[in-house]
Amino acid sequence: MRHFPHPNEKARILETQLQNFLIASYQFSHDEYNALVDTATHFLFNYTLRPVWTIIEFLFEKPAARRDAAPAPSPVPEHRETIPQPSTEIAEQPVVMVKQSDIESKVAYLHSYQYLRNALLLHLDATGTMEISKEETDRFLRRVDHEVVARHNAGELVRLLSPAFSLFNFGQGKQLTSAIPTNAFVVFFDDKGRPDVRAHFETVRDAQGRPILSPAELYAELVKSFPPAAIQADPTPHTS
């Protein structure tokens, strides 16, 4: 489809229909299916706990690397594990620019943290650009994330972390109010560019010996890092 101008609406509709047909008709081998499930699992954990980094790697991965290289292994629920470092497998051969149409197709798969997806699409529409660089995308999304965290109170941040509680608890048949690994919050706030909050949860995890936290315990710890005047009581994770 590279020879068709993407601004042509008919060409874009045709490309979408062709992609949907190919996806629906594809037959997986047993090994390929297992590999893709493993990749998808790692992607889900990474996107839930470090959304900005994962979005960037997802949007700017090389086509040939999509089945051979996955994002960095997701953090396991082990309270003494160090923060996993992003994989360099994809970044070794970076894609410099990505088209708006490709971004629109990919972000459609991202359902949690919709503010990141929506902000990026609005940014592309507002600037009228048809493609964007990795550096600009990273800079823009981190600026958005910084503003979101800065404007949220402790209760809202607990609700923002609903995807993490859902990920760890739903698959095990637990209630969303069940405790999850403290390391999840270490990784989450590291991705948010808040080393102070990350360090606080490292202390909670290591010095205080608290490997897991419930939503109520998380709320109590966030109160120590965010202004009390902005706090709303009784935060509860939601599934949406």
PDB file of C-alpha atoms in Angstrom, residues 58-143:
ATOM      1  CA  PHE A  58       5.426  -0.053  20.071  1.00  0.00           C
ATOM      2  CA  LEU A  59       4.987   2.853  17.668  1.00  0.00           C
ATOM      3  CA  PHE A  60       8.595   2.956  16.506  1.00  0.00           C
ATOM      4  CA  GLU A  61       9.501  -0.728  16.307  1.00  0.00           C
ATOM      5  CA  LYS A  62      10.854  -2.010  13.018  1.00  0.00           C
ATOM      6  CA  PRO A  63       8.338  -4.129  11.057  1.00  0.00           C
ATOM      7  CA  ALA A  64      10.742  -7.086  10.954  1.00  0.00           C
ATOM      8  CA  ALA A  65      11.154  -6.942  14.721  1.00  0.00           C
ATOM      9  CA  ARG A  66       7.485  -7.222  15.593  1.00  0.00           C
ATOM     10  CA  ARG A  67       7.517 -10.985  16.005  1.00  0.00           C
ATOM     11  CA  ASP A  68      11.144 -11.432  16.926  1.00  0.00           C
ATOM     12  CA  ALA A  69      11.626  -8.764  19.572  1.00  0.00           C
ATOM     13  CA  ALA A  70       9.308  -7.907  22.404  1.00  0.00           C
ATOM     14  CA  PRO A  71       9.507  -5.091  24.943  1.00  0.00           C
ATOM     15  CA  ALA A  72      11.629  -5.684  28.013  1.00  0.00           C
ATOM     16  CA  PRO A  73      10.519  -8.545  30.248  1.00  0.00           C
ATOM     17  CA  SER A  74       7.782  -7.458  32.595  1.00  0.00           C
ATOM     18  CA  PRO A  75       8.541  -7.187  36.294  1.00  0.00           C
ATOM     19  CA  VAL A  76       7.556 -10.260  38.266  1.00  0.00           C
ATOM     20  CA  PRO A  77       5.899  -9.807  41.655  1.00  0.00           C
ATOM     21  CA  GLU A  78       9.128 -10.137  43.609  1.00  0.00           C
ATOM     22  CA  HIS A  79       9.621  -7.324  46.088  1.00  0.00           C
ATOM     23  CA  ARG A  80      13.424  -7.273  45.932  1.00  0.00           C
ATOM     24  CA  GLU A  81      13.683  -7.231  42.182  1.00  0.00           C
ATOM     25  CA  THR A  82      15.380  -4.165  40.761  1.00  0.00           C
ATOM     26  CA  ILE A  83      13.555  -2.072  38.206  1.00  0.00           C
ATOM     27  CA  PRO A  84      13.813  -3.874  34.843  1.00  0.00           C
ATOM     28  CA  GLN A  85      15.745  -1.959  32.233  1.00  0.00           C
ATOM     29  CA  PRO A  86      14.128  -1.405  28.823  1.00  0.00           C
ATOM     30  CA  SER A  87      15.288  -3.823  26.163  1.00  0.00           C
ATOM     31  CA  THR A  88      17.664  -2.588  23.464  1.00  0.00           C
ATOM     32  CA  GLU A  89      16.552  -5.190  20.914  1.00  0.00           C
ATOM     33  CA  ILE A  90      14.160  -2.802  19.180  1.00  0.00           C
ATOM     34  CA  ALA A  91      16.104   0.400  19.800  1.00  0.00           C
ATOM     35  CA  GLU A  92      19.257  -0.893  18.079  1.00  0.00           C
ATOM     36  CA  GLN A  93      17.623  -0.289  14.683  1.00  0.00           C
ATOM     37  CA  PRO A  94      15.199   2.557  15.368  1.00  0.00           C
ATOM     38  CA  VAL A  95      12.492   3.849  13.087  1.00  0.00           C
ATOM     39  CA  VAL A  96      13.136   7.578  12.778  1.00  0.00           C
ATOM     40  CA  MET A  97       9.664   8.716  11.713  1.00  0.00           C
ATOM     41  CA  VAL A  98       6.227   7.127  11.798  1.00  0.00           C
ATOM     42  CA  LYS A  99       3.143   8.130   9.805  1.00  0.00           C
ATOM     43  CA  GLN A 100      -0.026   9.407  11.404  1.00  0.00           C
ATOM     44  CA  SER A 101      -2.030   6.613   9.770  1.00  0.00           C
ATOM     45  CA  ASP A 102       0.257   3.993  11.360  1.00  0.00           C
ATOM     46  CA  ILE A 103      -0.109   5.642  14.758  1.00  0.00           C
ATOM     47  CA  GLU A 104      -3.894   5.663  14.434  1.00  0.00           C
ATOM     48  CA  SER A 105      -3.900   1.954  13.585  1.00  0.00           C
ATOM     49  CA  LYS A 106      -1.654   0.986  16.498  1.00  0.00           C
ATOM     50  CA  VAL A 107      -3.130   3.102  19.282  1.00  0.00           C
ATOM     51  CA  ALA A 108      -6.532   1.580  18.544  1.00  0.00           C
ATOM     52  CA  TYR A 109      -5.229  -1.491  20.415  1.00  0.00           C
ATOM     53  CA  LEU A 110      -4.469   0.524  23.565  1.00  0.00           C
ATOM     54  CA  HIS A 111      -7.459   0.717  25.896  1.00  0.00           C
ATOM     55  CA  SER A 112      -5.963   1.673  29.255  1.00  0.00           C
ATOM     56  CA  TYR A 113      -4.638   5.188  29.864  1.00  0.00           C
ATOM     57  CA  GLN A 114      -6.712   6.610  27.028  1.00  0.00           C
ATOM     58  CA  TYR A 115      -5.547  10.123  27.883  1.00  0.00           C
ATOM     59  CA  LEU A 116      -2.160   9.300  26.326  1.00  0.00           C
ATOM     60  CA  ARG A 117      -3.680   7.958  23.116  1.00  0.00           C
ATOM     61  CA  ASN A 118      -6.183  10.800  22.813  1.00  0.00           C
ATOM     62  CA  ALA A 119      -3.599  13.481  23.534  1.00  0.00           C
ATOM     63  CA  LEU A 120      -1.251  12.141  20.861  1.00  0.00           C
ATOM     64  CA  LEU A 121      -4.001  11.978  18.229  1.00  0.00           C
ATOM     65  CA  LEU A 122      -5.179  15.490  19.098  1.00  0.00           C
ATOM     66  CA  HIS A 123      -1.593  16.720  18.881  1.00  0.00           C
ATOM     67  CA  LEU A 124      -1.201  15.271  15.390  1.00  0.00           C
ATOM     68  CA  ASP A 125      -4.493  16.807  14.257  1.00  0.00           C
ATOM     69  CA  ALA A 126      -3.651  20.183  15.788  1.00  0.00           C
ATOM     70  CA  THR A 127      -0.219  20.366  14.172  1.00  0.00           C
ATOM     71  CA  GLY A 128      -1.461  19.016  10.850  1.00  0.00           C
ATOM     72  CA  THR A 129       1.591  16.780  10.545  1.00  0.00           C
ATOM     73  CA  MET A 130       1.424  13.494   8.641  1.00  0.00           C
ATOM     74  CA  GLU A 131       4.380  11.941  10.475  1.00  0.00           C
ATOM     75  CA  ILE A 132       6.222  12.445  13.729  1.00  0.00           C
ATOM     76  CA  SER A 133       9.660  11.583  15.098  1.00  0.00           C
ATOM     77  CA  LYS A 134      10.371   9.290  18.016  1.00  0.00           C
ATOM     78  CA  GLU A 135      11.993  12.118  19.946  1.00  0.00           C
ATOM     79  CA  GLU A 136       9.019  14.446  19.540  1.00  0.00           C
ATOM     80  CA  THR A 137       6.556  11.698  20.453  1.00  0.00           C
ATOM     81  CA  ASP A 138       8.519  10.784  23.564  1.00  0.00           C
ATOM     82  CA  ARG A 139       8.860  14.416  24.609  1.00  0.00           C
ATOM     83  CA  PHE A 140       5.164  15.148  24.054  1.00  0.00           C
ATOM     84  CA  LEU A 141       3.825  12.065  25.865  1.00  0.00           C
ATOM     85  CA  ARG A 142       6.091  12.594  28.856  1.00  0.00           C
ATOM     86  CA  ARG A 143       4.975  16.211  29.092  1.00  0.00           C
TER      87      ARG A 143
END
